[in-house]
CSV table of C-alpha atoms and ligand atoms in Angstrom, one decimal:
chain,number,residue,atom,x,y,z
A,251,MET,CA,114.7,113.9,129.1
A,252,ALA,CA,116.9,112.1,132.3
A,253,VAL,CA,114.1,110.7,134.1
A,254,ASN,CA,116.8,108.3,136.1
A,255,ALA,CA,114.4,105.1,136.3
A,256,SER,CA,115.0,102.3,138.3
A,257,PRO,CA,116.7,99.1,137.1
A,258,MET,CA,113.0,97.5,138.4
A,259,TYR,CA,111.5,99.2,135.6
A,260,GLN,CA,114.6,99.1,133.2
A,261,LYS,CA,112.8,95.2,133.6
A,262,ALA,CA,109.9,95.6,133.2
A,263,GLU,CA,110.1,97.9,130.8
A,264,GLU,CA,112.5,95.4,128.4
A,265,ARG,CA,109.6,92.6,128.7
A,266,TYR,CA,107.6,95.3,127.4
A,267,ARG,CA,109.7,94.8,124.9
A,268,SER,CA,110.1,92.1,124.4
A,269,ALA,CA,106.5,90.6,125.1
A,270,VAL,CA,104.5,88.4,122.3
A,271,SER,CA,100.6,89.1,123.6
A,272,ALA,CA,98.9,91.5,124.8
A,273,SER,CA,98.6,90.1,128.6
A,274,GLU,CA,102.8,89.9,128.4
A,275,LYS,CA,102.2,93.8,127.7
A,276,VAL,CA,99.9,94.6,129.7
A,277,ALA,CA,102.1,92.7,132.5
A,278,ALA,CA,104.6,95.1,131.7
A,279,LEU,CA,103.6,98.5,130.9
A,280,GLU,CA,101.6,98.0,134.6
A,281,GLU,CA,104.8,97.2,136.1
A,282,MET,CA,106.1,99.9,134.8
A,283,LEU,CA,103.3,102.3,135.7
A,284,ARG,CA,104.1,101.5,138.4
A,285,LEU,CA,107.6,102.2,139.2
A,286,VAL,CA,107.9,105.1,136.4
A,287,PRO,CA,109.8,107.3,139.0
A,288,LYS,CA,106.4,110.0,139.5
A,289,HIS,CA,108.1,113.7,138.8
A,290,LYS,CA,107.8,116.7,135.9
A,291,ALA,CA,110.9,115.3,134.0
A,292,SER,CA,109.0,112.0,133.5
A,293,GLU,CA,105.1,113.1,133.0
A,294,LYS,CA,105.5,112.6,129.5
A,295,LEU,CA,106.9,109.3,129.7
A,296,GLN,CA,104.3,108.1,132.3
A,297,VAL,CA,101.6,109.6,129.9
A,298,GLN,CA,102.6,107.5,126.9
A,299,ILE,CA,102.9,104.6,129.2
A,300,LYS,CA,99.5,104.7,130.3
A,301,GLN,CA,98.7,105.3,126.7
A,302,LYS,CA,100.1,102.1,126.0
A,303,LEU,CA,98.6,100.5,128.9
A,304,LYS,CA,94.8,101.1,127.6
A,305,ALA,CA,95.8,99.7,123.3
A,306,ALA,CA,97.7,96.9,124.8
A,307,ARG,CA,94.8,96.5,127.1
A,308,ASP,CA,92.2,96.5,124.2
A,309,GLU,CA,94.1,94.6,122.3
A,310,MET,CA,94.1,92.0,125.3
A,311,GLN,CA,90.1,92.4,125.3
A,312,GLY,CA,88.4,92.9,121.7
A,313,GLY,CA,91.8,91.9,119.3
A,314,GLY,CA,92.3,95.2,118.9
A,315,LYS,CA,89.3,96.4,116.9
A,316,LYS,CA,88.4,99.5,117.4
A,317,GLY,CA,84.3,101.0,118.3
A,318,GLY,CA,81.7,99.5,119.2
A,319,GLY,CA,81.3,96.7,117.1
A,320,GLY,CA,83.4,94.1,119.1
A,321,GLN,CA,82.0,92.2,121.9
A,322,ALA,CA,84.8,93.3,124.7
A,323,ARG,CA,86.5,90.0,125.9
A,324,HIS,CA,88.0,89.6,129.6
A,325,ASP,CA,90.4,88.1,129.9
A,326,PRO,CA,89.9,85.6,133.1
A,327,PHE,CA,94.0,84.2,133.8
A,328,HIS,CA,95.1,87.9,133.9
A,329,VAL,CA,96.2,90.2,136.9
A,330,ALA,CA,97.8,93.3,137.9
A,331,LYS,CA,101.1,92.4,139.7
A,332,GLN,CA,101.6,93.8,143.7
A,333,GLY,CA,103.4,93.0,146.6
A,334,ALA,CA,107.2,91.7,145.6
A,335,GLY,CA,106.4,89.5,143.1
A,336,GLN,CA,103.7,87.9,141.5
A,337,VAL,CA,103.5,84.1,142.6
A,338,LEU,CA,101.3,81.8,139.7
A,339,LEU,CA,99.6,78.3,140.9
A,340,LEU,CA,100.7,75.1,138.8
A,341,GLY,CA,98.8,71.5,139.0
A,342,ALA,CA,96.8,68.8,137.7
A,343,PRO,CA,93.5,68.6,139.6
A,344,ASN,CA,92.9,68.3,143.3
A,345,VAL,CA,96.5,68.5,144.0
A,346,GLY,CA,95.6,70.4,146.7
A,347,LYS,CA,96.9,73.8,145.0
A,348,SER,CA,93.1,76.4,146.0
A,349,SER,CA,93.8,75.5,149.4
A,350,ILE,CA,97.4,76.6,149.3
A,351,VAL,CA,96.2,79.7,148.0
A,352,GLY,CA,93.2,79.3,151.2
A,353,ALA,CA,95.7,78.7,153.5
A,354,LEU,CA,97.9,81.5,153.4
A,355,THR,CA,95.7,85.2,152.2
A,356,LYS,CA,92.0,86.1,152.4
A,357,ALA,CA,91.1,84.8,148.6
A,358,LYS,CA,88.2,83.8,148.2
A,359,VAL,CA,89.0,80.2,146.8
A,360,GLU,CA,86.9,77.2,146.2
A,361,ILE,CA,88.6,74.2,147.9
A,362,ALA,CA,86.7,70.9,146.5
A,363,GLU,CA,86.9,67.2,146.3
A,364,PHE,CA,86.4,67.4,143.3
A,365,PRO,CA,88.2,68.6,140.2
A,366,PHE,CA,87.3,71.9,138.1
A,367,SER,CA,86.3,73.9,141.4
A,368,THR,CA,88.7,77.4,140.6
A,369,HIS,CA,87.7,78.8,136.7
A,370,ALA,CA,90.1,81.6,136.3
A,371,ALA,CA,92.4,83.7,138.0
A,372,VAL,CA,92.2,84.2,142.1
A,373,PRO,CA,94.8,86.3,143.2
A,374,GLY,CA,96.0,86.8,146.5
A,375,MET,CA,98.5,88.3,148.8
A,376,ALA,CA,100.9,86.6,151.2
A,377,HIS,CA,103.6,86.7,153.7
A,378,HIS,CA,107.7,86.2,153.6
A,379,GLU,CA,108.4,87.4,157.7
A,380,ASP,CA,106.8,91.1,156.7
A,381,VAL,CA,107.5,91.0,151.9
A,382,PRO,CA,104.1,90.9,150.2
A,383,VAL,CA,103.8,88.0,147.8
A,384,GLN,CA,101.0,88.1,145.2
A,385,LEU,CA,100.1,84.8,145.1
A,386,VAL,CA,98.3,83.0,142.1
A,387,ASP,CA,95.2,80.2,142.2
A,388,MET,CA,94.6,78.8,138.4
A,389,PRO,CA,92.5,76.8,137.0
A,390,PRO,CA,94.3,72.8,137.3
A,391,VAL,CA,95.4,71.9,133.6
A,392,MET,CA,94.8,68.0,132.9
A,393,GLU,CA,96.9,65.6,131.1
A,394,GLY,CA,98.9,68.4,130.6
A,395,GLN,CA,96.3,70.4,128.8
A,396,PRO,CA,96.2,74.7,129.6
A,397,GLN,CA,93.2,75.9,128.5
A,398,PRO,CA,93.7,79.1,125.7
A,399,GLY,CA,95.2,82.4,127.4
A,400,MET,CA,96.5,80.1,130.6
A,401,MET,CA,100.0,80.0,129.6
A,402,ASN,CA,100.8,82.6,128.8
A,403,ALA,CA,99.9,84.3,132.7
A,404,TYR,CA,102.8,82.2,133.3
A,405,ARG,CA,104.6,83.7,130.8
A,406,ALA,CA,103.3,87.2,132.4
A,407,ALA,CA,104.1,86.0,136.2
A,408,ASP,CA,107.7,86.1,138.2
A,409,ALA,CA,107.9,82.8,139.0
A,410,VAL,CA,106.0,79.5,139.5
A,411,LEU,CA,104.8,77.3,141.7
A,412,LEU,CA,104.0,73.4,140.4
A,413,VAL,CA,102.2,71.6,143.0
A,414,VAL,CA,102.2,67.9,143.1
A,415,ASP,CA,100.0,65.5,145.6
A,416,LEU,CA,101.9,62.9,147.5
A,417,ALA,CA,98.9,60.5,148.4
A,418,ALA,CA,98.3,60.4,144.8
A,419,ILE,CA,99.2,57.5,142.5
A,420,GLU,CA,100.4,59.5,139.2
A,421,LEU,CA,102.4,61.4,141.9
A,422,MET,CA,105.6,61.6,139.4
A,423,ASP,CA,103.4,62.6,135.9
A,424,GLN,CA,101.7,65.3,137.4
A,425,PHE,CA,105.3,66.5,137.6
A,426,GLU,CA,105.7,65.9,134.2
A,427,GLN,CA,103.4,67.0,132.8
A,428,CYS,CA,103.4,69.8,134.2
A,429,ILE,CA,108.0,70.9,133.2
A,430,GLU,CA,106.1,68.6,129.8
A,431,LEU,CA,104.1,72.1,129.5
A,432,LEU,CA,105.8,74.5,130.4
A,433,ARG,CA,108.9,73.0,128.4
A,434,SER,CA,106.4,72.9,124.7
A,435,HIS,CA,105.6,76.9,125.8
A,436,GLN,CA,109.5,78.1,125.5
A,437,LEU,CA,109.5,78.3,129.2
A,438,SER,CA,112.1,76.5,131.2
A,439,PRO,CA,111.7,76.5,134.8
A,440,VAL,CA,114.7,77.4,136.7
A,441,SER,CA,115.7,76.9,140.5
A,442,LYS,CA,118.1,79.8,140.3
A,443,PRO,CA,116.7,83.3,141.1
A,444,GLU,CA,119.7,85.2,139.6
A,445,LEU,CA,119.2,83.7,135.4
A,446,VAL,CA,118.5,86.0,133.1
A,447,PHE,CA,117.3,85.6,129.4
A,448,GLY,CA,119.8,83.5,127.5
A,449,ASP,CA,122.0,83.0,130.3
A,450,ASP,CA,124.0,79.8,131.0
A,451,LEU,CA,121.5,78.3,129.5
A,452,ASP,CA,122.6,74.6,127.2
A,453,ASP,CA,121.3,75.3,123.5
A,454,ALA,CA,118.1,73.6,123.4
A,455,GLU,CA,116.4,76.0,125.4
A,456,SER,CA,118.5,79.1,124.2
A,457,ALA,CA,115.2,80.3,122.8
A,458,ALA,CA,113.3,79.4,126.1
A,459,LEU,CA,112.5,82.3,129.1
A,460,PRO,CA,114.4,80.8,132.2
A,461,LYS,CA,110.8,81.4,134.5
A,462,ARG,CA,112.2,80.9,138.0
A,463,THR,CA,110.1,77.3,139.7
A,464,LEU,CA,109.1,76.3,143.0
A,465,VAL,CA,107.8,73.0,143.3
A,466,VAL,CA,105.6,72.0,145.6
A,467,ALA,CA,104.1,68.0,147.0
A,468,ASN,CA,102.0,69.8,149.3
A,469,LYS,CA,99.0,66.5,151.3
A,470,LEU,CA,102.1,65.6,154.1
A,471,ASP,CA,100.0,64.6,156.0
A,472,THR,CA,99.0,61.3,155.0
A,473,ASP,CA,100.1,57.9,154.9
A,474,ASP,CA,103.6,56.7,152.9
A,475,ALA,CA,103.9,60.1,151.9
A,476,ARG,CA,107.2,61.3,153.3
A,477,ASP,CA,108.8,58.1,151.6
A,478,ASN,CA,106.4,58.8,148.4
A,479,PHE,CA,108.5,62.4,148.6
A,480,GLU,CA,111.5,61.4,149.4
A,481,THR,CA,110.9,58.3,145.8
A,482,MET,CA,109.7,60.8,143.6
A,483,LYS,CA,113.3,62.4,144.4
A,484,GLU,CA,115.0,59.6,143.5
A,485,LEU,CA,113.5,59.5,140.9
A,486,GLU,CA,112.8,63.0,139.1
A,487,GLN,CA,116.9,64.1,139.2
A,488,THR,CA,115.9,67.2,138.7
A,489,ASP,CA,118.3,70.4,139.7
A,490,LEU,CA,114.5,72.7,140.9
A,491,ALA,CA,114.2,73.2,144.5
A,492,MET,CA,111.4,70.6,145.6
A,493,LEU,CA,109.5,70.7,149.3
A,494,PRO,CA,107.4,68.9,150.9
A,495,ILE,CA,104.3,70.8,152.6
A,496,SER,CA,100.5,70.0,154.3
A,497,THR,CA,98.2,73.1,153.8
A,498,GLN,CA,96.4,70.8,156.9
A,499,THR,CA,98.5,70.3,159.7
A,500,GLY,CA,100.6,73.9,158.4
A,501,GLU,CA,104.0,71.7,157.7
A,502,GLY,CA,106.4,74.4,155.6
A,503,LEU,CA,104.1,76.3,154.7
A,504,ASP,CA,106.8,78.9,156.1
A,505,ALA,CA,109.5,77.3,154.5
A,506,MET,CA,108.0,77.2,151.4
A,507,MET,CA,107.3,81.3,151.4
A,508,ALA,CA,111.2,81.4,152.9
A,509,GLU,CA,111.4,80.6,148.9
A,510,LEU,CA,109.6,82.2,147.4
A,511,PHE,CA,111.6,84.9,148.5
A,512,ARG,CA,114.7,84.3,147.9
A,513,LEU,CA,113.9,83.4,144.3
A,514,LEU,CA,111.4,85.9,143.4
A,515,ASN,CA,115.9,87.7,144.4
A,516,VAL,CA,114.6,90.7,145.5
A,517,VAL,CA,115.7,92.6,148.8
A,518,ARG,CA,113.3,95.2,151.3
A,519,VAL,CA,114.5,97.3,153.1
A,520,TYR,CA,113.7,100.0,155.7
A,521,ALA,CA,114.0,104.2,155.2
A,522,LYS,CA,114.9,105.8,158.3
A,523,ARG,CA,114.7,110.0,158.9
A,524,PRO,CA,117.1,111.5,161.0
A,525,GLY,CA,116.5,110.7,164.3
A,526,LYS,CA,113.1,108.7,163.5
A,527,PRO,CA,112.8,105.0,164.5
A,528,ALA,CA,113.0,103.7,160.9
A,529,ASP,CA,109.5,103.0,159.3
A,530,LYS,CA,109.2,99.5,159.2
A,531,GLU,CA,105.9,99.7,158.9
A,532,SER,CA,106.3,99.5,154.2
A,533,PRO,CA,109.7,98.2,153.2
A,534,PHE,CA,111.1,99.5,150.1
A,535,ILE,CA,111.4,96.2,147.9
A,536,LEU,CA,114.1,96.4,145.5
A,537,PRO,CA,115.7,93.8,142.5
A,538,VAL,CA,119.4,92.0,144.1
A,539,GLY,CA,122.0,94.8,143.7
A,540,SER,CA,120.0,97.5,143.9
A,541,SER,CA,122.1,101.1,145.1
A,542,VAL,CA,120.8,102.9,148.0
A,543,HIS,CA,120.7,105.7,144.3
A,544,ASP,CA,117.7,103.5,143.5
A,545,MET,CA,116.2,102.9,146.7
A,546,ALA,CA,116.3,107.2,146.8
A,547,MET,CA,114.4,106.6,143.3
A,548,LEU,CA,111.6,104.9,144.8
A,549,VAL,CA,111.0,107.8,147.7
A,550,HIS,CA,111.1,110.9,145.7
A,551,LYS,CA,113.4,111.5,142.0
A,552,ASP,CA,114.5,114.8,144.1
A,553,ILE,CA,115.1,113.3,146.8
A,554,ALA,CA,117.9,111.2,144.9
A,555,GLU,CA,118.8,114.1,143.1
A,556,ASN,CA,120.2,115.5,145.7
A,557,LEU,CA,121.6,112.4,147.5
A,558,LYS,CA,124.5,113.8,148.7
A,559,SER,CA,125.1,110.2,151.1
A,560,ALA,CA,123.5,108.2,153.1
A,561,ARG,CA,123.8,106.0,157.0
A,562,VAL,CA,123.5,102.1,156.6
A,563,TRP,CA,122.5,99.9,159.4
A,564,GLY,CA,122.3,95.8,159.3
A,565,GLY,CA,123.7,93.3,156.9
A,566,ASP,CA,127.3,93.4,156.9
A,567,VAL,CA,127.7,97.3,157.4
A,568,HIS,CA,128.3,99.3,161.3
A,569,ASP,CA,125.6,100.3,162.1
A,570,GLY,CA,124.8,103.3,160.6
A,571,GLN,CA,127.6,104.1,158.2
A,572,GLN,CA,128.1,106.2,156.2
A,573,VAL,CA,127.7,105.3,153.0
A,574,HIS,CA,128.2,106.3,148.7
A,575,ALA,CA,125.0,106.6,146.7
A,576,THR,CA,125.9,103.8,144.6
A,577,HIS,CA,126.1,101.4,148.0
A,578,VAL,CA,125.0,98.2,146.7
A,579,LEU,CA,122.0,97.4,149.9
A,580,THR,CA,121.2,94.2,151.8
A,581,ASP,CA,117.8,92.2,152.7
A,582,LYS,CA,116.9,93.8,155.7
A,583,ASN,CA,119.2,97.2,155.7
A,584,VAL,CA,118.2,100.5,157.3
A,585,VAL,CA,118.8,103.8,154.8
A,586,GLU,CA,118.8,107.4,156.1
A,587,LEU,CA,118.8,109.4,153.0
A,588,HIS,CA,120.8,112.7,152.8
A,589,GLY,CA,120.2,115.8,150.8
B,227,LIG,N1,94.8,65.8,153.6
B,227,LIG,C1,95.3,66.2,152.6
B,227,LIG,N2,94.2,66.9,152.5
B,227,LIG,C2,94.8,68.7,151.0
B,227,LIG,C3,96.0,69.1,151.7
B,227,LIG,N3,95.0,70.0,150.8
B,227,LIG,C4,93.9,70.1,150.0
B,227,LIG,N4,93.5,68.3,150.7
B,227,LIG,C5,92.4,68.3,150.3
B,227,LIG,O1,92.4,68.2,148.5
B,227,LIG,C6,91.5,68.7,147.7
B,227,LIG,C7,91.5,69.1,146.8
B,227,LIG,O2,92.3,70.5,147.2
B,227,LIG,P1,91.3,72.2,145.8
B,227,LIG,O3,92.4,72.7,147.1
B,227,LIG,O4,91.0,72.4,146.1
B,227,LIG,O5,92.8,71.4,144.9
B,227,LIG,P2,93.5,71.8,143.9
B,227,LIG,O6,91.7,71.3,142.3
B,227,LIG,O7,94.1,72.2,143.4
B,227,LIG,O8,92.6,73.9,143.6
B,227,LIG,C8,91.3,68.9,149.1
B,227,LIG,O9,89.4,68.2,149.4
B,227,LIG,C9,91.0,69.9,149.6
B,227,LIG,O10,90.6,69.8,151.4
B,227,LIG,C10,96.7,68.3,152.6
B,227,LIG,O11,97.0,69.6,152.5
B,227,LIG,N5,96.1,67.0,153.3
B,228,LIG,MG1,91.5,75.1,142.7
């Protein structure tokens, strides 16, 4: 059956195949359902995905029990993915995780001077320019110990935002414990967006799943914070990208969102109908390396099938240049599809 799924869909399918836990399966299947081309030829596939999704959700909630016997257990850390990618916050208590999500999204987070004010995953939608990026507030990890089930959520996330507190004496411990936590759960934090499973990793790490990670050091507005940041960068000797921010003054937050966008490794493109201006309201989000054909698949399968050529504006082409379906799109391209 010719379903012609996009590379993004295929990646989600790979994630589903390699999923170990029910929540990973649910995350991958939800992604597959969102990305599967919606047309006649894929109807059977859509039904199959929905069936698998139901089974995985049942498994997640009740250990696979059928019938009314088992008490349904809600997974407080599972969040359906939305936007260009899902970014889960990770950090010790009081570093400002909830403040970050509160500053950049409309989510109702609890911010408190005492620890443990966040009990479940709380998602909100932040933006890098016009690109929606999902930020998910999480409970703190204490002494490097996560709550049961939390690590599955990090495993399923597209990226991790590791938060440390520039005003805390334990600054370095906060960083090291989070890194250790990821590593001890077979997640290998990386700052290179292009790394995929099995690529380019040391032997010791090859069993681990590369996890795109950005480190942010919060409370840059406090005394000595800048010095503390420089000291941490010097002493930690990590390849991971590290940015100083303050949720209180807003400093560094734009840079943080730009870096998350880079990590997610996607492009945004705008569709345009002949003779009409580009639709700038809702960009299409595609993995870096996607073609005009991949974009057409997201618009509609019939359009992709009948695609003869396209005109592209922006980036490395002449304005309105005619291109083939195989032409690789770049960020902010405007695309006019011709059937
Ligand atoms: N000075 C300063 N305080 C902050 C900043 N961000 C958060 N806080 C404070 O740090 C405390 C913990 O914040 P919260 O977001 O609840 O941390 P969480 O436990 O990591 O979610 C609260 O008292 C916040 O007001 C910041 O950028 N600068
Ligand atoms: Mg919190």
